[in-house]
Coordinates of C-alpha atoms in Angstrom, one line a residue:
M926 CA -21.7 -27.0 -15.5
T927 CA -20.5 -23.4 -15.7
M928 CA -19.1 -22.3 -19.1
K929 CA -15.5 -21.3 -18.8
K930 CA -13.5 -18.9 -20.8
K931 CA -9.8 -19.2 -21.2
I932 CA -7.9 -15.9 -20.6
L933 CA -4.4 -15.5 -21.9
F934 CA -2.4 -12.8 -20.2
S935 CA -1.5 -11.1 -23.4
S936 CA -5.2 -10.2 -23.9
I937 CA -6.3 -9.7 -20.3
V938 CA -6.6 -6.1 -20.6
T939 CA -8.5 -6.2 -23.9
L940 CA -11.0 -8.5 -22.5
G941 CA -11.8 -6.4 -19.5
V942 CA -11.0 -8.8 -16.9
I943 CA -8.7 -6.3 -15.3
L944 CA -9.4 -2.8 -14.4
S945 CA -6.3 -0.9 -13.2
A946 CA -5.8 2.7 -12.1
C947 CA -5.1 5.4 -14.8
G948 CA -4.5 8.9 -15.2
G949 CA -1.5 9.4 -12.9
N950 CA 1.3 11.7 -13.8
Q951 CA 3.7 9.0 -13.3
E952 CA 6.9 9.2 -15.5
T953 CA 8.2 6.1 -17.1
E954 CA 11.8 5.5 -18.1
K955 CA 12.7 5.6 -21.9
S956 CA 13.9 2.4 -23.1
S957 CA 17.5 1.9 -24.0
S958 CA 19.6 -0.8 -25.6
S959 CA 20.3 -3.8 -23.6
T960 CA 23.6 -4.0 -21.9
S961 CA 23.5 -7.8 -21.5
Q962 CA 26.3 -8.1 -24.2
K963 CA 28.3 -5.1 -23.0
T964 CA 31.5 -5.6 -21.0
G965 CA 32.9 -3.8 -18.2
V966 CA 29.6 -2.4 -16.9
E967 CA 29.2 -3.5 -13.3
Q968 CA 25.5 -4.3 -12.5
K969 CA 25.6 -3.1 -8.9
I970 CA 23.9 0.0 -7.4
A971 CA 23.3 1.5 -4.0
I972 CA 20.0 3.1 -2.8
S973 CA 18.5 4.6 0.2
T974 CA 15.1 4.2 2.0
P975 CA 13.8 6.4 4.8
A976 CA 12.8 3.6 7.1
P977 CA 14.1 0.0 8.0
I978 CA 12.4 -3.2 7.1
S979 CA 9.8 -4.3 9.8
T980 CA 9.3 -8.1 8.9
L981 CA 9.8 -10.3 5.8
D982 CA 6.7 -12.4 6.7
T983 CA 4.4 -11.4 3.8
T984 CA 1.3 -12.2 5.8
Q985 CA 2.3 -9.6 8.5
T986 CA 3.8 -6.8 6.2
T987 CA 2.2 -3.3 6.5
D988 CA 4.4 -0.4 6.0
K989 CA 5.3 0.9 2.5
N990 CA 9.0 0.9 2.9
T991 CA 9.0 -2.7 3.8
F992 CA 6.6 -3.4 1.3
T993 CA 8.7 -1.9 -1.4
M994 CA 11.4 -4.5 -0.5
V995 CA 8.9 -7.3 -0.4
Q996 CA 7.8 -6.7 -4.0
H997 CA 11.5 -7.4 -5.1
L998 CA 11.6 -10.6 -3.0
F999 CA 8.4 -12.4 -3.6
E1000 CA 6.0 -12.9 -6.5
G1001 CA 2.4 -14.0 -6.4
L1002 CA 0.1 -15.5 -9.1
T1003 CA 0.4 -12.3 -11.0
R1004 CA 2.9 -9.4 -10.8
F1005 CA 2.8 -5.7 -12.0
D1006 CA 4.3 -4.6 -15.3
E1007 CA 5.9 -1.2 -16.0
K1008 CA 2.2 0.3 -16.4
T1009 CA 1.0 -1.4 -13.2
N1010 CA -1.1 -3.8 -15.0
P1011 CA -1.1 -7.5 -13.8
V1012 CA 0.9 -9.9 -15.9
P1013 CA 2.0 -13.5 -15.6
G1014 CA 3.6 -14.3 -12.4
I1015 CA 4.0 -17.7 -10.8
A1016 CA 0.7 -18.5 -12.8
E1017 CA 1.2 -18.8 -16.4
K1018 CA -2.5 -19.4 -17.4
I1019 CA -5.8 -18.4 -16.0
D1020 CA -9.4 -19.7 -16.7
V1021 CA -12.2 -17.6 -15.5
S1022 CA -15.9 -18.6 -15.3
E1023 CA -18.4 -16.5 -17.3
D1024 CA -19.9 -15.1 -14.2
G1025 CA -16.5 -14.0 -13.0
K1026 CA -16.5 -15.9 -9.7
T1027 CA -14.3 -18.9 -10.4
Y1028 CA -10.6 -18.7 -11.1
N1029 CA -8.5 -21.6 -12.1
F1030 CA -4.6 -20.9 -12.1
K1031 CA -1.9 -23.1 -13.8
L1032 CA 1.5 -22.7 -12.2
R1033 CA 4.6 -22.4 -14.2
D1034 CA 6.8 -25.5 -14.4
D1035 CA 9.9 -23.7 -13.9
A1036 CA 8.9 -21.7 -10.8
K1037 CA 11.2 -22.4 -7.9
W1038 CA 12.2 -21.2 -4.5
S1039 CA 15.6 -19.7 -3.8
N1040 CA 16.7 -22.9 -2.4
G1041 CA 15.8 -24.8 -5.7
D1042 CA 12.5 -26.4 -4.4
K1043 CA 9.7 -26.3 -7.0
I1044 CA 6.9 -23.9 -6.0
T1045 CA 3.6 -25.8 -5.8
A1046 CA -0.1 -24.8 -5.5
Q1047 CA -0.1 -26.0 -2.0
D1048 CA 2.5 -23.1 -1.2
F1049 CA -0.3 -20.7 -2.2
E1050 CA -3.0 -22.6 -0.2
F1051 CA -0.7 -22.6 2.9
S1052 CA 0.1 -18.9 2.8
W1053 CA -3.4 -17.8 2.0
K1054 CA -4.8 -19.9 5.0
R1055 CA -2.0 -18.5 7.2
L1056 CA -3.1 -15.0 6.2
L1057 CA -6.8 -15.6 6.9
N1058 CA -6.8 -18.2 9.9
P1059 CA -7.7 -16.3 13.1
K1060 CA -5.0 -18.2 14.9
T1061 CA -2.3 -16.8 12.5
Q1062 CA -4.1 -13.8 10.9
G1063 CA -2.4 -11.0 9.2
P1064 CA -3.7 -7.5 9.1
N1065 CA -4.4 -7.7 5.3
A1066 CA -6.7 -10.8 5.7
Y1067 CA -9.6 -8.6 4.6
L1068 CA -8.2 -9.0 1.0
L1069 CA -9.8 -12.4 1.0
D1070 CA -13.2 -11.4 2.3
N1071 CA -14.7 -11.9 -1.2
V1072 CA -13.4 -15.5 -1.4
V1073 CA -16.2 -17.9 -0.6
N1074 CA -16.5 -18.0 3.3
G1075 CA -13.4 -15.8 3.5
L1076 CA -15.2 -13.1 5.7
A1077 CA -16.8 -15.8 8.0
I1078 CA -13.5 -17.4 8.6
R1079 CA -11.6 -14.2 9.2
N1080 CA -14.4 -13.6 12.0
A1081 CA -14.0 -17.1 13.3
E1082 CA -17.5 -18.0 12.4
K1083 CA -16.4 -20.7 10.1
G1084 CA -13.5 -23.2 10.0
I1085 CA -10.5 -22.6 7.7
D1086 CA -11.0 -25.8 5.7
E1087 CA -14.4 -24.4 4.5
V1088 CA -12.5 -21.6 2.6
G1089 CA -13.2 -21.2 -1.2
F1090 CA -9.6 -21.7 -2.5
K1091 CA -7.6 -24.9 -2.7
A1092 CA -4.7 -26.7 -4.4
V1093 CA -6.3 -29.0 -6.9
S1094 CA -2.9 -30.6 -7.7
D1095 CA 0.8 -29.5 -7.4
T1096 CA 0.4 -27.0 -10.4
E1097 CA -3.3 -26.1 -10.2
F1098 CA -4.8 -23.6 -7.7
K1099 CA -8.6 -22.9 -7.7
V1100 CA -10.4 -19.8 -6.2
E1101 CA -14.2 -19.3 -5.7
L1102 CA -15.3 -15.9 -5.1
E1103 CA -18.7 -14.8 -3.5
N1104 CA -19.1 -12.0 -6.0
P1105 CA -17.4 -10.9 -9.3
Q1106 CA -14.3 -8.7 -8.6
P1107 CA -12.8 -6.8 -11.5
S1108 CA -9.6 -5.9 -9.5
F1109 CA -8.9 -9.5 -8.3
L1110 CA -5.9 -10.0 -10.5
S1111 CA -4.6 -6.8 -9.4
V1112 CA -5.0 -7.7 -5.8
L1113 CA -3.1 -11.0 -6.6
A1114 CA 0.0 -9.1 -7.6
I1115 CA 0.7 -7.7 -4.2
G1116 CA 3.1 -9.4 -1.8
W1117 CA 0.6 -10.1 1.0
L1118 CA -0.8 -13.2 -1.3
A1119 CA 2.7 -14.5 -2.2
P1120 CA 3.3 -18.2 -1.5
Q1121 CA 5.1 -19.7 1.5
Q1122 CA 6.5 -23.1 1.8
E1123 CA 4.9 -24.9 4.7
K1124 CA 7.9 -27.1 5.6
F1125 CA 10.2 -24.2 5.9
V1126 CA 7.8 -21.8 7.7
K1127 CA 7.3 -24.7 10.2
E1128 CA 10.9 -25.4 10.8
A1129 CA 11.7 -21.8 11.2
G1130 CA 8.9 -21.3 13.8
D1131 CA 8.9 -18.0 15.5
K1132 CA 12.1 -16.9 13.7
Y1133 CA 10.4 -17.0 10.3
G1134 CA 10.9 -13.7 8.6
T1135 CA 12.9 -12.1 11.2
T1136 CA 16.4 -12.3 9.4
S1137 CA 17.4 -12.6 5.8
E1138 CA 18.3 -16.4 6.3
S1139 CA 14.9 -17.2 7.9
I1140 CA 12.9 -17.2 4.8
L1141 CA 12.7 -18.5 1.2
Y1142 CA 12.4 -16.2 -1.7
N1143 CA 10.7 -16.5 -5.1
G1144 CA 11.0 -13.1 -6.6
P1145 CA 13.8 -11.4 -8.8
F1146 CA 15.9 -10.9 -5.8
V1147 CA 17.0 -12.4 -2.4
L1148 CA 17.9 -10.5 0.7
T1149 CA 21.3 -10.7 2.5
K1150 CA 23.0 -9.0 5.5
W1151 CA 19.8 -8.4 7.5
D1152 CA 19.5 -9.4 11.1
G1153 CA 16.0 -8.1 11.8
T1154 CA 17.2 -4.7 13.2
S1155 CA 19.8 -3.8 10.5
D1156 CA 19.6 -0.4 8.8
T1157 CA 21.5 -1.8 5.9
W1158 CA 20.9 -4.9 3.7
T1159 CA 21.5 -6.1 0.2
L1160 CA 19.3 -7.3 -2.7
E1161 CA 21.1 -9.9 -4.7
K1162 CA 19.9 -11.5 -8.0
N1163 CA 17.8 -14.6 -7.4
E1164 CA 19.4 -17.1 -9.8
A1165 CA 16.5 -19.5 -9.3
Y1166 CA 14.0 -17.0 -10.4
Y1167 CA 12.2 -18.3 -13.5
D1168 CA 12.8 -15.2 -15.5
E1169 CA 16.3 -14.5 -14.1
K1170 CA 17.5 -13.5 -17.6
S1171 CA 15.3 -10.3 -17.3
V1172 CA 17.0 -9.3 -14.1
K1173 CA 20.2 -7.4 -15.0
L1174 CA 21.2 -6.0 -11.7
K1175 CA 23.6 -8.4 -9.7
E1176 CA 23.6 -6.4 -6.4
V1177 CA 21.7 -3.6 -4.7
D1178 CA 23.0 -2.1 -1.4
V1179 CA 20.4 -0.6 0.6
Q1180 CA 20.8 1.8 3.5
T1181 CA 18.2 3.5 5.9
L1182 CA 18.6 7.3 6.0
K1183 CA 16.3 9.5 7.9
E1184 CA 18.0 12.7 7.1
E1185 CA 17.3 13.6 3.6
N1186 CA 20.4 15.9 3.1
T1187 CA 22.5 13.0 4.2
G1188 CA 21.2 10.9 1.1
I1189 CA 21.6 13.9 -1.2
N1190 CA 25.2 14.4 -0.3
L1191 CA 25.9 10.7 -0.9
F1192 CA 24.1 11.0 -4.2
E1193 CA 26.2 14.0 -5.3
S1194 CA 29.4 12.2 -4.2
E1195 CA 28.3 9.1 -6.3
E1196 CA 28.1 6.8 -3.4
L1197 CA 24.2 6.4 -3.8
D1198 CA 22.3 5.9 -7.0
L1199 CA 18.8 6.5 -6.1
V1200 CA 17.6 8.8 -3.2
R1201 CA 14.2 10.2 -2.2
I1202 CA 13.8 14.0 -2.0
S1203 CA 11.0 16.4 -0.9
G1204 CA 10.3 20.1 -0.1
Q1205 CA 12.8 22.7 -1.0
N1206 CA 15.2 19.9 -2.3
V1207 CA 12.7 19.3 -5.1
A1208 CA 13.0 22.9 -6.2
Q1209 CA 16.7 22.9 -6.0
Y1210 CA 17.2 19.6 -7.8
K1211 CA 14.3 19.3 -10.2
D1212 CA 16.4 20.4 -13.3
L1213 CA 18.9 17.6 -12.7
P1214 CA 18.9 14.8 -15.6
G1215 CA 18.2 12.1 -13.0
Y1216 CA 15.2 13.8 -11.3
V1217 CA 12.0 11.7 -11.4
T1218 CA 8.5 12.7 -10.0
F1219 CA 5.1 11.1 -10.0
S1220 CA 2.0 11.3 -7.9
D1221 CA 1.4 8.6 -5.3
V1222 CA -2.0 6.9 -5.1
S1223 CA -2.0 7.8 -1.4
N1224 CA -3.9 9.5 1.4
S1225 CA -1.9 11.1 4.1
F1226 CA -4.4 11.8 7.0
L1227 CA -5.1 12.6 10.5
D1228 CA -6.5 9.6 12.5
F1229 CA -8.4 10.0 15.8
N1230 CA -8.6 7.4 18.6
Q1231 CA -12.0 7.7 19.8
K1232 CA -11.4 6.2 23.2
E1233 CA -14.5 6.7 25.5
G1234 CA -14.1 9.6 27.9
S1235 CA -11.3 11.3 25.7
P1236 CA -11.7 14.7 24.1
L1237 CA -11.5 13.0 20.6
A1238 CA -14.6 10.9 21.4
N1239 CA -16.4 14.2 21.0
V1240 CA -17.6 14.6 17.4
N1241 CA -17.5 18.4 17.6
V1242 CA -13.9 18.2 18.6
R1243 CA -13.2 16.1 15.6
K1244 CA -15.3 18.3 13.3
A1245 CA -13.4 21.5 14.4
I1246 CA -10.1 19.8 13.8
S1247 CA -11.1 18.4 10.2
L1248 CA -12.1 21.9 9.1
A1249 CA -9.3 24.0 10.5
I1250 CA -6.3 23.0 8.5
D1251 CA -5.3 24.9 5.4
K1252 CA -4.2 22.0 3.1
K1253 CA -3.3 24.1 0.2
A1254 CA -0.8 26.2 2.2
L1255 CA 0.7 23.0 3.4
T1256 CA 1.3 21.4 0.0
E1257 CA 2.3 24.5 -1.7
N1258 CA 4.4 26.2 1.0
V1259 CA 5.5 23.5 3.2
L1260 CA 5.8 20.4 1.2
A1261 CA 6.4 22.1 -2.2
D1262 CA 7.1 18.7 -3.7
G1263 CA 4.0 18.2 -6.1
S1264 CA 1.6 16.9 -3.3
K1265 CA -1.9 17.9 -3.7
P1266 CA -4.6 18.8 -1.1
L1267 CA -7.0 15.8 -0.6
N1268 CA -10.5 16.1 0.6
G1269 CA -11.6 12.5 0.4
L1270 CA -10.7 9.1 1.9
V1271 CA -9.9 7.7 -1.7
P1272 CA -7.1 9.4 -3.5
A1273 CA -7.3 10.2 -7.3
N1274 CA -6.2 7.8 -9.9
L1275 CA -7.0 4.7 -7.9
Y1276 CA -10.1 3.3 -9.6
E1277 CA -12.3 4.5 -12.5
N1278 CA -15.9 3.3 -13.3
P1279 CA -15.5 0.8 -16.2
D1280 CA -18.5 1.9 -17.9
T1281 CA -18.3 5.7 -17.6
K1282 CA -14.4 5.9 -17.3
E1283 CA -14.9 8.4 -14.6
D1284 CA -12.4 8.5 -11.7
Y1285 CA -13.9 7.5 -8.3
R1286 CA -12.4 10.6 -6.6
K1287 CA -14.0 13.0 -9.3
Y1288 CA -17.3 11.1 -9.0
A1289 CA -17.5 11.5 -5.2
E1290 CA -16.2 15.1 -5.1
E1291 CA -14.8 16.6 -1.9
F1292 CA -15.6 16.2 1.8
A1293 CA -14.7 18.3 4.9
T1294 CA -12.8 21.1 3.1
Y1295 CA -11.0 23.9 5.0
N1296 CA -13.6 26.2 6.5
L1297 CA -12.4 28.3 9.5
K1298 CA -16.0 29.7 10.2
E1299 CA -17.5 26.2 10.5
A1300 CA -14.5 25.0 12.3
N1301 CA -15.1 27.6 15.1
K1302 CA -18.8 26.8 15.2
S1303 CA -18.0 23.2 16.0
W1304 CA -15.2 24.3 18.3
D1305 CA -17.5 26.5 20.3
K1306 CA -20.0 23.6 20.7
A1307 CA -17.1 21.4 21.7
K1308 CA -15.7 23.7 24.5
K1309 CA -19.2 23.7 26.1
E1310 CA -19.0 19.9 26.1
V1311 CA -15.5 19.1 27.0
G1312 CA -14.1 22.3 28.5
K1313 CA -12.5 25.4 27.3
T1314 CA -8.9 24.1 27.2
V1315 CA -8.1 20.8 25.4
E1316 CA -4.7 19.1 25.1
I1317 CA -4.1 16.6 22.6
K1318 CA -0.9 14.5 21.7
L1319 CA -0.1 14.2 17.9
L1320 CA 1.9 11.1 16.9
A1321 CA 4.0 11.4 13.8
A1322 CA 7.1 9.7 12.2
D1323 CA 10.5 11.1 12.9
T1324 CA 11.3 11.6 9.4
D1325 CA 12.1 15.1 7.7
Q1326 CA 8.5 15.1 6.1
G1327 CA 6.8 13.8 9.5
K1328 CA 8.4 16.6 11.3
K1329 CA 7.5 19.3 8.8
V1330 CA 3.8 18.3 8.5
S1331 CA 3.3 17.7 12.2
E1332 CA 4.7 21.0 13.1
Y1333 CA 2.5 22.7 10.4
I1334 CA -0.7 21.0 11.8
Q1335 CA 0.3 21.9 15.3
S1336 CA 0.7 25.5 14.4
E1337 CA -2.5 25.6 12.4
L1338 CA -4.7 24.0 15.0
E1339 CA -3.4 26.1 18.0
K1340 CA -3.8 29.2 15.8
N1341 CA -7.3 28.5 14.5
L1342 CA -8.9 26.9 17.5
K1343 CA -8.2 28.9 20.6
G1344 CA -7.9 26.8 23.6
L1345 CA -6.4 23.8 21.8
K1346 CA -3.0 22.7 22.7
I1347 CA -1.1 20.2 20.5
S1348 CA 2.0 18.4 21.6
V1349 CA 4.0 16.4 19.0
N1350 CA 5.3 12.9 19.7
L1351 CA 7.9 11.9 17.0
Q1352 CA 8.8 8.2 16.7
P1353 CA 10.7 5.9 14.3
A1354 CA 8.4 4.5 11.6
N1355 CA 8.2 0.9 13.1
N1356 CA 7.6 2.3 16.7
L1357 CA 4.9 4.5 15.3
N1358 CA 3.1 1.5 13.6
Q1359 CA 3.2 -0.5 16.8
S1360 CA 1.8 2.5 18.8
R1361 CA -1.2 2.7 16.4
R1362 CA -1.7 -1.1 16.5
E1363 CA -1.7 -1.0 20.3
K1364 CA -4.0 2.0 20.2
D1365 CA -1.4 4.0 22.2
Y1366 CA -2.0 7.4 20.7
E1367 CA -4.7 10.2 20.6
L1368 CA -4.2 11.9 17.3
S1369 CA -1.8 10.4 14.7
L1370 CA -0.4 11.7 11.5
S1371 CA -0.7 8.4 9.1
G1372 CA -0.9 7.3 5.5
W1373 CA -2.2 4.7 3.3
I1374 CA -0.9 4.1 -0.2
A1375 CA -2.6 1.7 -2.3
G1376 CA -1.4 -1.9 -2.7
S1377 CA -3.8 -2.4 -5.7
S1378 CA -6.6 -0.8 -7.5
E1379 CA -9.1 -2.1 -4.9
L1380 CA -11.4 0.5 -3.6
D1381 CA -12.3 -1.4 -0.5
S1382 CA -8.7 -1.2 0.7
Y1383 CA -9.4 2.3 1.9
F1384 CA -12.9 1.8 3.2
N1385 CA -11.6 -1.2 5.1
L1386 CA -9.6 1.1 7.3
Y1387 CA -12.7 1.9 9.2
A1388 CA -14.6 -1.3 9.0
K1389 CA -15.8 -2.6 12.3
D1390 CA -13.6 -5.6 12.7
S1391 CA -10.7 -4.3 10.5
S1392 CA -7.2 -4.9 11.8
Y1393 CA -6.5 -1.3 10.8
N1394 CA -9.4 0.4 12.7
Y1395 CA -7.1 1.5 15.4
G1396 CA -9.3 4.5 16.4
N1397 CA -12.5 2.4 17.4
F1398 CA -14.8 3.8 14.7
N1399 CA -18.1 2.0 14.5
N1400 CA -21.1 3.0 12.5
E1401 CA -23.6 0.4 11.4
E1402 CA -24.8 2.4 8.3
Y1403 CA -21.3 2.9 7.2
T1404 CA -20.6 -0.8 7.5
K1405 CA -23.7 -1.8 5.5
L1406 CA -22.8 0.6 2.7
V1407 CA -19.3 -0.6 2.5
T1408 CA -20.4 -4.3 2.6
D1409 CA -23.0 -3.9 -0.1
A1410 CA -20.3 -2.0 -2.3
K1411 CA -18.0 -5.0 -2.3
T1412 CA -20.6 -7.7 -2.3
I1413 CA -24.1 -7.3 -4.0
N1414 CA -23.1 -4.2 -5.9
A1415 CA -19.5 -5.2 -6.7
N1416 CA -20.5 -5.8 -10.5
H1417 CA -22.7 -2.7 -10.6
P1418 CA -20.3 0.2 -10.8
D1419 CA -22.8 2.9 -10.5
K1420 CA -24.4 1.4 -7.4
Q1421 CA -21.0 0.6 -5.9
F1422 CA -19.7 4.1 -6.4
A1423 CA -23.0 5.6 -4.8
D1424 CA -22.5 3.2 -1.7
Y1425 CA -18.8 4.3 -1.2
K1426 CA -19.8 8.1 -1.7
K1427 CA -22.5 7.7 1.0
A1428 CA -20.0 5.9 3.3
E1429 CA -17.5 8.6 2.7
D1430 CA -20.0 11.3 3.9
I1431 CA -20.6 9.4 6.9
L1432 CA -17.0 8.9 7.7
L1433 CA -15.7 12.4 6.8
N1434 CA -18.7 14.8 7.2
Q1435 CA -21.0 13.3 9.8
E1436 CA -18.6 11.5 12.2
S1437 CA -15.2 13.4 11.2
A1438 CA -13.5 10.1 11.9
Q1439 CA -10.6 11.0 9.6
V1440 CA -9.0 14.1 8.3
P1441 CA -7.6 13.6 4.7
I1442 CA -4.8 16.1 4.3
Y1443 CA -2.8 15.5 1.1
Q1444 CA -2.1 13.1 -1.7
S1445 CA 1.6 12.7 -1.7
A1446 CA 4.2 12.9 -4.6
S1447 CA 7.3 10.9 -4.8
N1448 CA 10.4 12.6 -5.9
Y1449 CA 13.7 10.9 -6.6
L1450 CA 17.3 11.7 -7.8
V1451 CA 18.3 8.5 -9.9
N1452 CA 21.8 8.0 -11.4
P1453 CA 21.1 8.7 -15.2
K1454 CA 23.3 5.7 -15.9
I1455 CA 20.5 3.5 -14.7
S1456 CA 17.7 2.5 -17.0
H1457 CA 14.3 0.9 -16.6
V1458 CA 13.6 1.8 -13.0
E1459 CA 9.8 1.4 -12.6
Y1460 CA 7.6 3.6 -10.4
P1461 CA 4.2 1.7 -10.0
L1462 CA 0.9 3.4 -9.2
Y1463 CA 0.6 1.1 -6.3
G1464 CA 2.5 -2.0 -4.7
G1465 CA 5.8 -0.2 -4.0
Y1466 CA 7.7 3.0 -4.3
F1467 CA 9.9 1.7 -7.0
F1468 CA 10.7 -1.6 -8.7
L1469 CA 14.2 -2.7 -10.0
R1470 CA 13.3 -6.0 -11.5
N1471 CA 14.1 -4.7 -15.2
A1472 CA 16.6 -2.0 -14.1
E1473 CA 20.1 -2.0 -15.4
V1474 CA 23.4 0.0 -15.3
T1475 CA 24.0 1.1 -19.0
E1476 CA 27.2 3.0 -18.8
K1477 CA 30.5 2.8 -16.5

């Protein structure tokens, strides 16, 4: 019988079971005295978001703006604290085997759904199976690849009942992993692995998650006034939440604003308490008391659809494009918001080697850096193979930042690669995501922000059978390296890092399947009367669980 070691959440980090990202320049709010006993302070705020909610079905959520809302509405076995470390969520106790492959979770007795029903281990088994089962599979099913038989089930090679997790009882949930996974408790804190009640989901049918009434909530807030297409909605305190006493805000009104200046005007007139800003607005407003900035753990990149017979199926066309963009000029002169040039698939501050404490990005160094001489060598080869004139459509979001970046890339490529014509196609965020899923694009400006400290979440974007591999990338050596890194070398950091570095070289240098452009920064204007707003390294743009209004 495998020896077990009991892990109390208060000592998880000390025991080394969790490895979370570090080293970011995230700013945290200074603590202030609680206002719970103050009178006359209304715990109600108004905020903005640049894009609407796409779906509230946690198994299907993909975009960051929706995901930020999801983190407020749902909670998994663990959740992130103010330092983005996993802490107790719906599970109050965890036992982990000595080999790091068996997890036993004990659920809280007081964990309830927003309708008052008790949350059970069966709710986790149901939602995880729904995420993984090929019949209902969500795009993030790969998160369960390391669960026993998870990958085989995702690829329809085994049945869902052969999966390595199950509800042992109403309050006990057991997970068996193929290999040790130091980031596993961090992965559990993201909304994709939140529970779902089987009875409610089946009764709602196709309407599940499409309106604020067609779903049950188990996080610090519930959603109201959202009909599936609304540009506005409201977060209200969830009175059934097990730790509702920690949630001070009673109401958060949210509105979608694509135009940044509109949000700034509403902030200045005190109609909004939190707005996102970028570019020149950062320079103009950075000295305000309510200005907050931090580096995202993100990769904003160009992605190629390598459809057979298209110009982008040609590796020399892709290589020329990947080397012809001055990323430093983009971040310093166009974005001017704290974003940094990125020359790697994985951004800085995601994951460090637990033995050497070296960040993966520093270890792997840089790939496909700006080099006009080499770009034109590849471009000369490309023109001999595809013709002297090439026309490509660039898909981008119709946000302020999407417009600025896509126009800059258009200018750079047409200036540096003679004979290349770029036309920009701007679409609303949800439409853009749908176009990418349907592979209805040639070149797209996209982004990936970490949901957890899991390195594989970035490499999975180009795995052969990944739901996110929209551009038809397929390289057997890349697949083997990535598979080895997350399986046989998962508990050997040096070997794992080496595998991932070789995979990055194939992806970015040899195949030029992606062009990393910049690691973004998030900048906000926040009403100084609000304290304890959290800005996690991953999981969501911001988190209001512990936020409160401290002054009238």
